[in-house]
Short mmCIF file of C-alpha atoms in Angstrom, two decimals:
data_model
loop_
_atom_site.label_atom_id
_atom_site.label_comp_id
_atom_site.label_asym_id
_atom_site.label_seq_id
_atom_site.Cartn_x
_atom_site.Cartn_y
_atom_site.Cartn_z
CA MET I 44 113.89 95.63 118.42
CA ALA I 45 115.45 99.04 118.97
CA ASN I 46 113.03 101.87 119.52
CA VAL I 47 113.07 104.02 116.40
CA THR I 48 110.94 107.14 116.38
CA PRO I 49 110.90 108.97 113.05
CA PRO I 50 110.03 112.68 113.17
CA ALA I 51 106.35 113.49 113.07
CA GLN I 52 104.79 114.81 109.89
CA PRO I 53 101.39 116.38 109.28
CA ALA I 54 98.64 114.31 107.74
CA PRO I 55 98.55 114.55 103.95
CA SER I 56 95.90 116.43 102.03
CA GLY I 57 96.20 115.18 98.45
CA ARG I 58 96.43 111.56 97.34
CA THR I 59 95.90 109.41 94.29
CA ALA I 60 92.66 107.53 93.64
CA ALA I 61 94.38 104.19 94.38
CA PRO I 62 96.20 104.62 97.69
CA THR I 63 97.94 102.04 99.82
CA VAL I 64 96.12 101.50 103.11
CA GLY I 65 97.74 100.08 106.21
CA PHE I 66 95.75 98.08 108.75
CA ASP I 67 96.61 97.08 112.30
CA LEU I 68 95.84 93.44 113.15
CA ASP I 69 94.68 92.72 116.73
CA MET I 70 91.28 94.24 117.46
CA THR I 71 91.28 96.01 114.09
CA LEU I 72 91.05 93.14 111.60
CA ILE I 73 90.80 90.24 114.06
CA ASP I 74 89.43 89.53 117.52
CA SER I 75 92.37 87.63 118.92
CA ARG I 76 91.26 87.85 122.56
CA PRO I 77 90.00 84.24 122.88
CA GLY I 78 93.19 82.80 121.41
CA ILE I 79 95.54 85.08 123.29
CA ARG I 80 93.69 84.34 126.52
CA ALA I 81 94.11 80.62 125.92
CA CYS I 82 97.81 81.11 125.25
CA TYR I 83 98.30 83.10 128.44
CA VAL I 84 96.50 80.42 130.47
CA ALA I 85 98.75 77.77 128.96
CA LEU I 86 101.82 79.93 129.54
CA ALA I 87 100.91 80.33 133.22
CA GLU I 88 100.53 76.58 133.57
CA ARG I 89 103.81 75.92 131.76
CA THR I 90 105.83 78.42 133.80
CA GLY I 91 104.05 78.07 137.15
CA THR I 92 103.58 81.86 137.21
CA TYR I 93 100.22 83.55 137.71
CA VAL I 94 99.00 85.60 134.75
CA ASP I 95 95.61 87.31 134.80
CA ALA I 96 94.71 86.36 131.23
CA ASP I 97 91.46 88.34 131.23
CA LEU I 98 93.28 91.51 132.27
CA ALA I 99 96.03 90.93 129.72
CA VAL I 100 93.62 90.61 126.80
CA SER I 101 91.80 93.79 127.85
CA ARG I 102 94.85 95.87 126.91
CA LEU I 103 96.05 94.42 123.61
CA GLY I 104 98.10 96.61 121.33
CA PRO I 105 101.56 97.22 122.81
CA PRO I 106 104.36 94.68 122.29
CA LEU I 107 104.21 91.37 124.15
CA VAL I 108 107.15 92.21 126.41
CA GLU I 109 105.28 95.24 127.77
CA GLU I 110 102.59 92.88 129.08
CA LEU I 111 104.95 90.19 130.34
CA VAL I 112 106.82 92.61 132.62
CA ASN I 113 103.64 92.74 134.72
CA TRP I 114 103.93 89.03 135.53
CA PHE I 115 107.56 87.96 135.20
CA PRO I 116 110.87 89.31 136.53
CA ALA I 117 112.61 91.58 134.03
CA GLU I 118 115.47 89.12 133.56
CA ARG I 119 113.02 86.41 132.41
CA VAL I 120 110.88 88.46 130.05
CA GLU I 121 112.77 87.73 126.81
CA GLU I 122 112.94 84.00 127.60
CA VAL I 123 109.22 83.86 128.40
CA ALA I 124 108.39 85.91 125.30
CA GLU I 125 110.16 83.33 123.14
CA LEU I 126 108.22 80.54 124.86
CA TYR I 127 104.91 82.37 124.39
CA ARG I 128 105.59 82.93 120.67
CA ALA I 129 106.45 79.25 120.25
CA MET I 130 103.24 78.18 122.01
CA TYR I 131 101.08 80.71 120.18
CA PRO I 132 100.27 78.72 117.00
CA GLU I 133 98.90 75.82 119.04
CA TYR I 134 96.67 77.88 121.31
CA ALA I 135 95.84 81.20 119.67
CA ILE I 136 95.19 80.72 115.96
CA ALA I 137 92.08 78.54 115.82
CA PRO I 138 89.95 80.49 118.38
CA THR I 139 90.58 83.86 116.72
CA LEU I 140 87.83 85.41 114.59
CA ALA I 141 87.76 88.07 111.89
CA LEU I 142 86.10 91.24 113.12
CA PRO I 143 82.96 92.46 111.32
CA GLY I 144 83.88 94.23 108.10
CA ALA I 145 87.50 93.04 108.01
CA ARG I 146 87.30 91.25 104.68
CA ASP I 147 85.12 93.94 103.13
CA ALA I 148 87.62 96.62 104.19
CA ILE I 149 90.43 94.85 102.34
CA ALA I 150 88.13 94.32 99.36
CA ALA I 151 87.21 98.03 99.30
CA VAL I 152 90.86 98.98 98.94
CA ARG I 153 91.38 96.44 96.17
CA ALA I 154 88.25 97.59 94.36
CA ARG I 155 89.86 101.00 93.97
CA GLY I 156 93.04 99.45 92.62
CA GLY I 157 94.85 100.06 95.91
CA ARG I 158 97.06 97.90 98.08
CA ALA I 159 96.30 96.72 101.63
CA VAL I 160 99.18 96.10 104.01
CA VAL I 161 99.06 94.88 107.60
CA VAL I 162 101.44 96.59 110.03
CA THR I 163 101.33 95.15 113.53
CA ALA I 164 103.27 94.84 116.77
CA LYS I 165 102.63 91.10 116.71
CA TYR I 166 105.44 88.64 115.96
CA GLU I 167 105.31 88.55 112.18
CA PRO I 168 105.15 84.75 111.63
CA ASN I 169 102.18 84.49 114.00
CA ALA I 170 100.47 87.45 112.35
CA LYS I 171 100.74 85.66 109.01
CA LEU I 172 99.30 82.48 110.54
CA HIS I 173 96.23 84.40 111.72
CA LEU I 174 95.59 85.93 108.32
CA ALA I 175 96.11 82.65 106.45
CA HIS I 176 93.78 80.80 108.84
CA LEU I 177 91.04 83.40 108.33
CA GLY I 178 91.53 83.70 104.58
CA ILE I 179 92.44 87.38 104.75
CA GLU I 180 95.06 88.12 102.11
CA PRO I 181 96.75 91.53 102.35
CA ASP I 182 99.48 92.55 99.91
CA ALA I 183 102.11 92.56 102.66
CA VAL I 184 102.41 91.80 106.38
CA ILE I 185 104.96 93.61 108.53
CA GLY I 186 105.26 92.66 112.19
CA ASP I 187 107.20 93.64 115.31
CA LEU I 188 106.48 97.38 114.98
CA TRP I 189 104.64 99.43 117.59
CA ALA I 190 103.31 102.98 117.67
CA GLU I 191 105.73 105.45 116.04
CA GLN I 192 107.83 102.54 114.74
CA LYS I 193 104.95 101.61 112.43
CA ALA I 194 105.77 104.70 110.40
CA LEU I 195 108.84 102.90 109.06
CA ALA I 196 106.73 100.30 107.25
CA LEU I 197 103.96 102.73 106.32
CA ARG I 198 106.45 105.00 104.60
CA GLU I 199 108.25 102.10 102.94
CA HIS I 200 104.98 100.91 101.38
CA GLY I 201 103.72 104.39 100.58
CA ALA I 202 100.64 104.12 102.77
CA SER I 203 98.50 107.25 102.81
CA VAL I 204 95.99 105.84 105.32
CA TYR I 205 96.52 103.75 108.45
CA VAL I 206 93.63 102.05 110.24
CA GLY I 207 93.98 100.94 113.86
CA ASP I 208 92.19 100.61 117.18
CA HIS I 209 94.79 102.01 119.60
CA THR I 210 96.20 105.44 120.35
CA GLY I 211 99.57 103.93 119.44
CA ASP I 212 98.19 103.32 115.95
CA VAL I 213 97.16 106.96 115.74
CA ARG I 214 100.69 108.01 116.64
CA GLY I 215 102.10 105.67 114.01
CA ALA I 216 99.86 107.15 111.33
CA ARG I 217 100.64 110.72 112.28
CA THR I 218 104.37 110.03 112.37
CA ALA I 219 104.16 108.55 108.87
CA GLY I 220 102.19 111.50 107.54
CA ALA I 221 99.23 109.20 106.86
CA VAL I 222 95.56 109.81 107.52
CA SER I 223 94.67 108.17 110.82
CA VAL I 224 91.45 106.17 110.70
CA ALA I 225 90.59 104.70 114.10
CA VAL I 226 88.07 101.98 114.89
CA ALA I 227 86.59 101.77 118.38
CA THR I 228 86.83 97.98 118.55
CA GLY I 229 89.84 97.70 120.86
CA PRO I 230 90.88 98.93 124.30
CA CYS I 231 90.65 102.65 123.41
CA ASP I 232 87.24 104.28 123.14
CA ALA I 233 86.24 106.84 120.55
CA ALA I 234 87.00 109.81 122.81
CA GLU I 235 90.53 108.56 123.52
CA LEU I 236 91.17 108.00 119.84
CA ARG I 237 89.97 111.48 118.91
CA GLU I 238 92.03 113.04 121.68
CA ALA I 239 95.10 111.19 120.38
CA GLY I 240 94.65 112.89 117.01
CA ALA I 241 92.72 110.43 114.85
CA ASP I 242 91.40 112.11 111.71
CA THR I 243 88.35 109.84 111.62
CA VAL I 244 86.85 107.48 114.21
CA LEU I 245 84.61 104.66 113.00
CA THR I 246 82.51 102.34 115.11
CA ASP I 247 84.06 99.35 113.34
CA LEU I 248 85.31 98.29 109.92
CA THR I 249 81.79 97.87 108.54
CA GLU I 250 81.87 101.67 108.14
CA PHE I 251 85.20 101.69 106.34
CA PRO I 252 84.10 101.04 102.70
CA ARG I 253 81.83 104.09 102.67
CA TRP I 254 84.48 106.25 104.33
CA PHE I 255 87.11 105.02 101.89
CA SER I 256 84.90 105.71 98.88
CA ASP I 257 84.40 109.28 100.08
CA TYR I 258 88.13 109.65 100.78
CA CYS I 259 89.08 108.50 97.28
CA SER I 260 86.48 110.77 95.71
CA ASP I 261 87.82 113.77 97.62
CA ASN I 262 91.47 113.02 96.80
#
């Protein structure tokens, strides 16, 4: 997908009591590391190319092709990416778990009459498989968007808050003019997330309902 970087906007100050909230997927709502690791191991066996699966899953967030360039020649990356995506449902869906607080975070948005949308860099059909398998039912799922590109979907859906675990998610929120809520459950620690410009950093999504209640009360 072409790299589209909308102009940055400041975070908003005033919102309605029933906002739309965007959520990242990997390491925000779900712990996909076991499944992705299994898929990388299978991919290495299928292609005969070494992939350090443990290293790869330690840096989830950016698009798949940005990881594959570390293991495959540039001219093979798109071909291997297609193979990986095709293998993914078999290897990666069943081992993946919902992160603590994921379902309650979605429920907290709904309880306020809001909408919850998932905006992720993951291949959209596979993102939907994860959510269906875990019984997490957002109002919309938009895939194949990373960092600043996420602002396209956040703006389209009118999201005033975006929750993610990566500095790229912070950039996406800021570009969209949304409040950036970061959770320190992924590869970026709390200090990195704050330095990137997150408005709020939570330990994990178990802290989100209280934060969201306060946010709605203040806005």
